[in-house]
Amino acid sequence: MAKEKKLVEEITSREEDFAQWYTDVVKKAELMSYSKIKGFMNYLPAGYAIWENMQKDLDRRFKENGVENCYLPVLIPESLLSKESELVEGFAPEVAWVTQGGQSPLEERLAVRPTSETMFSELYSTIIHSYRDLPKTYNQWCSVVRWEKTTRPFLRSSEFLWQEGHTAFATEEESEEFTQRMLNVYADFCEETLAIPVVKGRKTDSEKFAGASSTYTIETLMHDGKALQSGTSHNFGDGFAKAYGIQYTDKDNKLQYVHQNSFGASTRLIGAVIMVHGDDSGLVLPPKIAPTQIMIVPIRQDAEGVLDAADKIADTLRAAGLRVKVDDSEKSPGWKFADAEMRGIPLRIEIGPKDLQNGIEDVVSTVQDLLVTEQADMLQRAKDFLNSHISEAHDYDEFRDCVNNKPGFIKAMWCGDPECEAKIKADTTATSRCMPFDQTPIDDKCVCCGKPAHKLVYWGKAY
Amino acid sequence: MAKEKKLVEEITSREEDFAQWYTDVVKKAELMSYSKIKGFMNYLPAGYAIWENMQKDLDRRFKENGVENCYLPVLIPESLLSKESELVEGFAPEVAWVTQGGQSPLEERLAVRPTSETMFSELYSTIIHSYRDLPKTYNQWCSVVRWEKTTRPFLRSSEFLWQEGHTAFATEEESEEFTQRMLNVYADFCEETLAIPVVKGRKTDSEKFAGASSTYTIETLMHDGKALQSGTSHNFGDGFAKAYGIQYTDKDNKLQYVHQNSFGASTRLIGAVIMVHGDDSGLVLPPKIAPTQIMIVPIRQDAEGVLDAADKIADTLRAAGLRVKVDDSEKSPGWKFADAEMRGIPLRIEIGPKDLQNGIEDVVSTVQDLLVTEQADMLQRAKDFLNSHISEAHDYDEFRDCVNNKPGFIKAMWCGDPECEAKIKADTTATSRCMPFDQTPIDDKCVCCGKPAHKLVYWGKAY
């Protein structure tokens, strides 16, 4: 037992130091490693496979909503990036610039893609002519580079993987409908696939995306009580259309500007899965995205027939579409169990000489049922945690008390003045996470200044 | 009929001007468009969806061979790139350099990934310690940037999409076995999925990859008789292991260098599909990778029940896993047929008022059979074309005659002297495509210098 114990002991407990626990899990489960270039990560197979499963599921949801995938260049000319002034101001401090191509210096600097509103707008300005060309709902899966000073695995790094959807619609109404529809796609994906409940709402003006007229967000709650912005959907109105000249002739042959939105989710979601579901034994993965759903551990694997039986069950489960591995390494069964648990594999099955006589007729349905139950239980636990970590504050003293003593979201009214928002942030480090869609007021005055207030806001410390 | 005719007429015929035909097809079928940055392409949905289908199939084949996906940074420090001298010399002229990150100039230039041998070697040097850590067979799907002066859709551009597999093995034998195994994966993929027959073999030293001890290739033949290098698999021996210090302790506790190989295929394959299968009506896609396999064209779609019937058949086919669209636009049925044909959709089904009484019990199996037959027919046609475009040359006059008058591959013996290879290239623009695995000699003297020769080589003009 000494070895099994050691394996677990190497992970710091969440109570002791949550940040260290997170780093330990990421490292021990071999999800990523730091690259030689400061701020850049290697996505190792165990981590990348989680992303692949997320991609598959989300991509299917996008396609059901008519989204088409494409791929636009990784380099963006500075002049193109500068056409929308808010966007370029928002991103300029974080851009990596290419100044030399092959043997020659470039006439114009090229940005390594930090986000692609500009490239999609440029493309749309050349391929949209008539109302018959609308809507366009394109998406790309790619990496983006944003120069970061401090980094943290999956949560913040100078390069990350994401998808960015960019659209063009004839009318403001259609664009707004699609913006909210994509937010719901993210919310459903989080609940149904990642087993993570979300708070949905709109960002305040100070927290919205550079260039957007409105930003919607799904906010999730980590085990340490901090919030994580987990997916955003932005409505741009006709701002980019005017900056990039994206026009179409309508049915009356009049020239009109298109209306646009964009939506993105990234490898941050891997961080969310770790910090919502993980425990002191390591990673805990929802069955729907676990790269390995079942680990079969042979007991006395040198005994005749044991490994064959293990492989046979594995094949049976694989034939039913399940993701299975057999751990036939030289380690002890106890070590293998602890290792599989640390890596978040939802189900571990042991097979020993005594099991050889038993039939395996029901193994597929039994395993499928267990995985469905585990997925549902994980969502329920996360929901219970979320619901028990939302507090209400009616005045500033109460608000400060919540920030200091009640980890989680704080519901409080806000007058709408950005100065109150800034003061709260400066005083407490809590930020406005979103104005939830359900705006049932809990009070009639601002939690900060005491003036009349009609906006309900979720506040919280955040990653 | 005027409109249908016009649609087809806009594509130049292959006989008249093959290069223009290719550009016409790519443009008309909306596979790509040029970006604002010289040499960079936009992969539009119709083109990108072909790539997605290729990815899915090839990725499955890789995983069946134990390959694991990961993702390494897009930027590579110059010092890291320079550790393997042949590689850096091979790629230096084509590299895009990042010199500024955020607000500050960088201390060291970073290359936008042209290929990732260096990054994988760096990673492997940190995660490989013991023979128990071997083998490593990692792969990534990503884009690479190589500054090109002349560009052509899918065949040559400053950025393209590809996969690059990079491995580490304990022994030379295992590495060589895997190098050839991956070449066979490409060959099977081309034949079975793309319906394109290949010539398999080894590159001569002058044509091999920078830094490789041997490069294997699959060469395919386009309709104009020019060859296209369509996938390569490189054995590096322990060259990179020594340059990057990738060592492991073997079972006897001795320190050993690993042996490595890499393998890559790219969006060039889209070009191959267009130029092997396309005809004067436009694109022709193999059913296995066609984003839309069946287009349903309603006849008199305003008649009662017609559109409903079309949708019902579409749903039935979709439920069987087929990729189906219904063209319910305002265009005429004739126009729709010509359009679907131009876009390479393998099967077009018309449904009119007269068909409403007919049952659709057999539609799924009928359609599946037709698609299987079409896939097989396409491969057979391509094989017949390949086999009828391989000629033999025994002396230099005959070789020149083949180059000038017999489009396709030329089989001829070679003495092994790089000067003969260079002379052939300079005189005829034909290059050595590969030394095929079947080395049955066709003569005993070099086709160029007449000296004794034991190497059989496929030569040809190439993209």
CSV table of C-alpha atoms in Angstrom, one decimal, chain A residues 201-417:
chain,number,residue,atom,x,y,z
A,201,GLY,CA,-26.5,37.0,-18.4
A,202,ARG,CA,-25.3,40.1,-20.0
A,203,LYS,CA,-22.0,41.9,-19.3
A,204,THR,CA,-22.0,45.5,-18.1
A,205,ASP,CA,-20.5,48.0,-20.5
A,206,SER,CA,-17.2,48.0,-18.6
A,207,GLU,CA,-16.8,44.3,-18.9
A,208,LYS,CA,-18.0,43.8,-22.5
A,209,PHE,CA,-15.9,42.8,-25.5
A,210,ALA,CA,-14.0,45.6,-27.4
A,211,GLY,CA,-16.2,46.7,-30.2
A,212,ALA,CA,-19.4,44.9,-29.1
A,213,SER,CA,-22.7,46.6,-28.5
A,214,SER,CA,-23.5,43.9,-26.0
A,215,THR,CA,-21.8,40.8,-24.7
A,216,TYR,CA,-23.5,37.8,-23.2
A,217,THR,CA,-21.7,35.4,-21.0
A,218,ILE,CA,-22.0,32.1,-19.2
A,219,GLU,CA,-20.3,32.2,-15.8
A,220,THR,CA,-19.4,29.1,-13.9
A,221,LEU,CA,-18.4,28.6,-10.2
A,222,MET,CA,-15.1,26.9,-9.3
A,223,HIS,CA,-14.7,24.8,-6.1
A,224,ASP,CA,-12.8,27.7,-4.4
A,225,GLY,CA,-15.7,30.0,-4.9
A,226,LYS,CA,-14.3,32.0,-7.7
A,227,ALA,CA,-16.1,32.6,-11.0
A,228,LEU,CA,-14.9,31.6,-14.5
A,229,GLN,CA,-16.1,33.3,-17.6
A,230,SER,CA,-16.7,30.2,-19.7
A,231,GLY,CA,-18.1,31.3,-23.0
A,232,THR,CA,-19.2,34.6,-24.6
A,233,SER,CA,-21.5,35.7,-27.4
A,234,HIS,CA,-21.2,39.3,-28.7
A,235,ASN,CA,-23.6,41.4,-30.7
A,236,PHE,CA,-21.8,44.0,-32.8
A,237,GLY,CA,-24.8,45.7,-34.3
A,238,ASP,CA,-23.6,47.2,-37.6
A,239,GLY,CA,-20.4,48.6,-36.2
A,240,PHE,CA,-18.0,46.3,-38.0
A,241,ALA,CA,-20.2,46.4,-41.1
A,242,LYS,CA,-19.7,50.1,-41.3
A,243,ALA,CA,-16.0,50.0,-40.5
A,244,TYR,CA,-15.3,47.2,-43.1
A,245,GLY,CA,-18.0,48.2,-45.7
A,246,ILE,CA,-20.2,45.0,-45.5
A,247,GLN,CA,-23.3,45.8,-47.5
A,248,TYR,CA,-26.0,44.0,-49.3
A,249,THR,CA,-28.9,45.0,-51.6
A,250,ASP,CA,-32.2,44.1,-50.0
A,251,LYS,CA,-35.4,42.9,-51.8
A,252,ASP,CA,-36.2,46.5,-52.7
A,253,ASN,CA,-32.7,46.9,-54.3
A,254,LYS,CA,-31.6,49.3,-51.5
A,255,LEU,CA,-28.1,49.1,-50.1
A,256,GLN,CA,-28.1,48.0,-46.4
A,257,TYR,CA,-25.4,47.2,-43.8
A,258,VAL,CA,-25.3,43.7,-42.3
A,259,HIS,CA,-25.6,43.0,-38.6
A,260,GLN,CA,-23.1,40.8,-36.9
A,261,ASN,CA,-22.2,38.8,-33.9
A,262,SER,CA,-19.5,36.5,-32.7
A,263,PHE,CA,-19.2,33.7,-30.2
A,264,GLY,CA,-16.2,32.0,-28.6
A,265,ALA,CA,-15.2,29.3,-26.2
A,266,SER,CA,-11.8,28.0,-25.4
A,267,THR,CA,-9.5,25.5,-23.7
A,268,ARG,CA,-10.3,27.5,-20.5
A,269,LEU,CA,-13.2,25.0,-20.3
A,270,ILE,CA,-10.7,22.3,-19.4
A,271,GLY,CA,-9.7,24.4,-16.5
A,272,ALA,CA,-13.4,24.7,-15.5
A,273,VAL,CA,-13.9,20.9,-15.6
A,274,ILE,CA,-10.8,20.4,-13.4
A,275,MET,CA,-11.8,23.1,-10.8
A,276,VAL,CA,-15.5,22.2,-10.7
A,277,HIS,CA,-15.3,18.4,-10.5
A,278,GLY,CA,-11.7,17.6,-9.3
A,279,ASP,CA,-11.2,16.2,-5.7
A,280,ASP,CA,-8.3,15.5,-3.4
A,281,SER,CA,-7.5,12.3,-5.3
A,282,GLY,CA,-7.0,14.3,-8.6
A,283,LEU,CA,-9.0,14.8,-11.7
A,284,VAL,CA,-12.7,13.8,-12.0
A,285,LEU,CA,-13.9,13.7,-15.6
A,286,PRO,CA,-17.6,13.7,-16.8
A,287,PRO,CA,-18.1,10.4,-18.7
A,288,LYS,CA,-19.2,12.3,-21.8
A,289,ILE,CA,-15.8,13.9,-22.3
A,290,ALA,CA,-13.5,11.5,-20.5
A,291,PRO,CA,-10.9,10.2,-23.2
A,292,THR,CA,-10.9,6.9,-21.3
A,293,GLN,CA,-14.3,6.1,-19.7
A,294,ILE,CA,-13.4,2.7,-18.3
A,295,MET,CA,-10.1,1.3,-17.1
A,296,ILE,CA,-9.9,-2.4,-16.7
A,297,VAL,CA,-7.5,-3.5,-14.0
A,298,PRO,CA,-6.5,-7.2,-14.2
A,299,ILE,CA,-5.9,-8.9,-10.8
A,300,ARG,CA,-3.1,-11.5,-10.8
A,301,GLN,CA,-2.7,-10.8,-14.5
A,302,ASP,CA,-0.1,-13.6,-14.9
A,303,ALA,CA,-2.8,-16.2,-14.1
A,304,GLU,CA,-4.1,-18.1,-17.1
A,305,GLY,CA,-6.9,-16.5,-18.9
A,306,VAL,CA,-7.0,-13.2,-16.9
A,307,LEU,CA,-5.5,-10.9,-19.6
A,308,ASP,CA,-7.6,-12.6,-22.3
A,309,ALA,CA,-10.7,-12.0,-20.3
A,310,ALA,CA,-9.8,-8.4,-19.7
A,311,ASP,CA,-9.2,-7.9,-23.4
A,312,LYS,CA,-12.4,-9.6,-24.3
A,313,ILE,CA,-14.5,-7.4,-22.0
A,314,ALA,CA,-12.6,-4.4,-23.4
A,315,ASP,CA,-13.5,-5.4,-27.0
A,316,THR,CA,-17.1,-5.9,-26.0
A,317,LEU,CA,-17.3,-2.5,-24.5
A,318,ARG,CA,-15.5,-0.9,-27.4
A,319,ALA,CA,-17.9,-2.5,-29.8
A,320,ALA,CA,-20.7,-0.6,-28.0
A,321,GLY,CA,-18.9,2.7,-28.6
A,322,LEU,CA,-17.3,3.0,-25.2
A,323,ARG,CA,-13.7,4.3,-24.6
A,324,VAL,CA,-11.8,1.6,-22.7
A,325,LYS,CA,-8.3,0.8,-21.8
A,326,VAL,CA,-6.7,-2.3,-20.1
A,327,ASP,CA,-3.9,-1.5,-17.7
A,328,ASP,CA,-1.6,-4.5,-18.2
A,329,SER,CA,1.6,-2.7,-17.0
A,330,GLU,CA,3.9,-4.2,-14.4
A,331,LYS,CA,2.4,-2.1,-11.6
A,332,SER,CA,0.3,-3.5,-8.7
A,333,PRO,CA,-3.5,-3.5,-9.0
A,334,GLY,CA,-3.7,-1.0,-6.1
A,335,TRP,CA,-1.4,1.4,-7.8
A,336,LYS,CA,-3.3,1.1,-11.1
A,337,PHE,CA,-6.6,1.9,-9.3
A,338,ALA,CA,-5.1,4.9,-7.6
A,339,ASP,CA,-3.6,6.1,-10.9
A,340,ALA,CA,-6.8,5.6,-12.9
A,341,GLU,CA,-8.7,7.6,-10.2
A,342,MET,CA,-6.1,10.4,-10.2
A,343,ARG,CA,-6.5,10.7,-13.9
A,344,GLY,CA,-10.2,11.1,-13.6
A,345,ILE,CA,-11.2,7.9,-15.4
A,346,PRO,CA,-14.9,7.5,-14.4
A,347,LEU,CA,-15.1,3.7,-14.1
A,348,ARG,CA,-12.5,1.2,-12.9
A,349,ILE,CA,-13.3,-2.5,-13.4
A,350,GLU,CA,-11.2,-5.3,-11.8
A,351,ILE,CA,-11.0,-8.7,-13.4
A,352,GLY,CA,-9.3,-11.6,-11.5
A,353,PRO,CA,-9.2,-15.4,-11.8
A,354,LYS,CA,-12.4,-15.7,-9.8
A,355,ASP,CA,-14.3,-13.7,-12.4
A,356,LEU,CA,-13.4,-15.9,-15.3
A,357,GLN,CA,-16.5,-18.1,-14.9
A,358,ASN,CA,-18.9,-15.3,-14.7
A,359,GLY,CA,-20.8,-14.4,-17.8
A,360,ILE,CA,-20.5,-10.9,-19.3
A,361,GLU,CA,-23.9,-10.6,-21.0
A,362,ASP,CA,-24.9,-7.6,-19.1
A,363,VAL,CA,-21.6,-5.8,-18.9
A,364,VAL,CA,-22.4,-3.3,-21.6
A,365,SER,CA,-25.8,-2.1,-20.2
A,366,THR,CA,-24.4,-2.2,-16.6
A,367,VAL,CA,-21.5,0.0,-17.6
A,368,GLN,CA,-23.6,2.3,-19.7
A,369,ASP,CA,-26.0,2.8,-16.8
A,370,LEU,CA,-23.2,3.5,-14.4
A,371,LEU,CA,-21.8,6.1,-16.7
A,372,VAL,CA,-25.1,7.8,-17.2
A,373,THR,CA,-25.7,7.9,-13.5
A,374,GLU,CA,-22.2,9.3,-12.8
A,375,GLN,CA,-22.7,12.0,-15.4
A,376,ALA,CA,-26.1,12.9,-13.8
A,377,ASP,CA,-24.7,12.8,-10.2
A,378,MET,CA,-21.8,15.1,-11.2
A,379,LEU,CA,-24.2,17.7,-12.5
A,380,GLN,CA,-26.4,17.4,-9.4
A,381,ARG,CA,-23.4,17.9,-7.1
A,382,ALA,CA,-22.2,20.9,-9.1
A,383,LYS,CA,-25.7,22.4,-9.0
A,384,ASP,CA,-26.0,21.9,-5.3
A,385,PHE,CA,-22.6,23.5,-4.8
A,386,LEU,CA,-23.6,26.5,-7.1
A,387,ASN,CA,-26.9,27.0,-5.3
A,388,SER,CA,-25.3,26.9,-1.9
A,389,HIS,CA,-22.7,29.5,-3.0
A,390,ILE,CA,-24.9,32.4,-4.0
A,391,SER,CA,-25.5,35.0,-1.4
A,392,GLU,CA,-27.4,38.3,-1.4
A,393,ALA,CA,-26.2,41.7,-0.3
A,394,HIS,CA,-28.4,44.7,0.4
A,395,ASP,CA,-25.8,47.2,1.5
A,396,TYR,CA,-22.0,47.8,1.3
A,397,ASP,CA,-21.2,46.3,4.7
A,398,GLU,CA,-23.1,43.2,3.8
A,399,PHE,CA,-21.4,43.1,0.4
A,400,ARG,CA,-17.9,43.3,1.9
A,401,ASP,CA,-18.8,40.6,4.4
A,402,CYS,CA,-20.0,38.3,1.6
A,403,VAL,CA,-16.7,38.9,-0.4
A,404,ASN,CA,-14.6,38.1,2.7
A,405,ASN,CA,-16.6,35.3,4.2
A,406,LYS,CA,-18.9,33.7,1.7
A,407,PRO,CA,-17.1,32.3,-1.4
A,408,GLY,CA,-19.3,32.3,-4.5
A,409,PHE,CA,-21.5,34.7,-6.3
A,410,ILE,CA,-23.1,37.7,-4.6
A,411,LYS,CA,-26.4,39.0,-5.9
A,412,ALA,CA,-26.8,42.7,-5.4
A,413,MET,CA,-28.5,45.7,-7.0
A,414,TRP,CA,-26.6,48.2,-9.0
A,415,CYS,CA,-27.5,51.8,-10.1
A,416,GLY,CA,-25.8,51.4,-13.5
A,417,ASP,CA,-23.0,53.9,-12.7
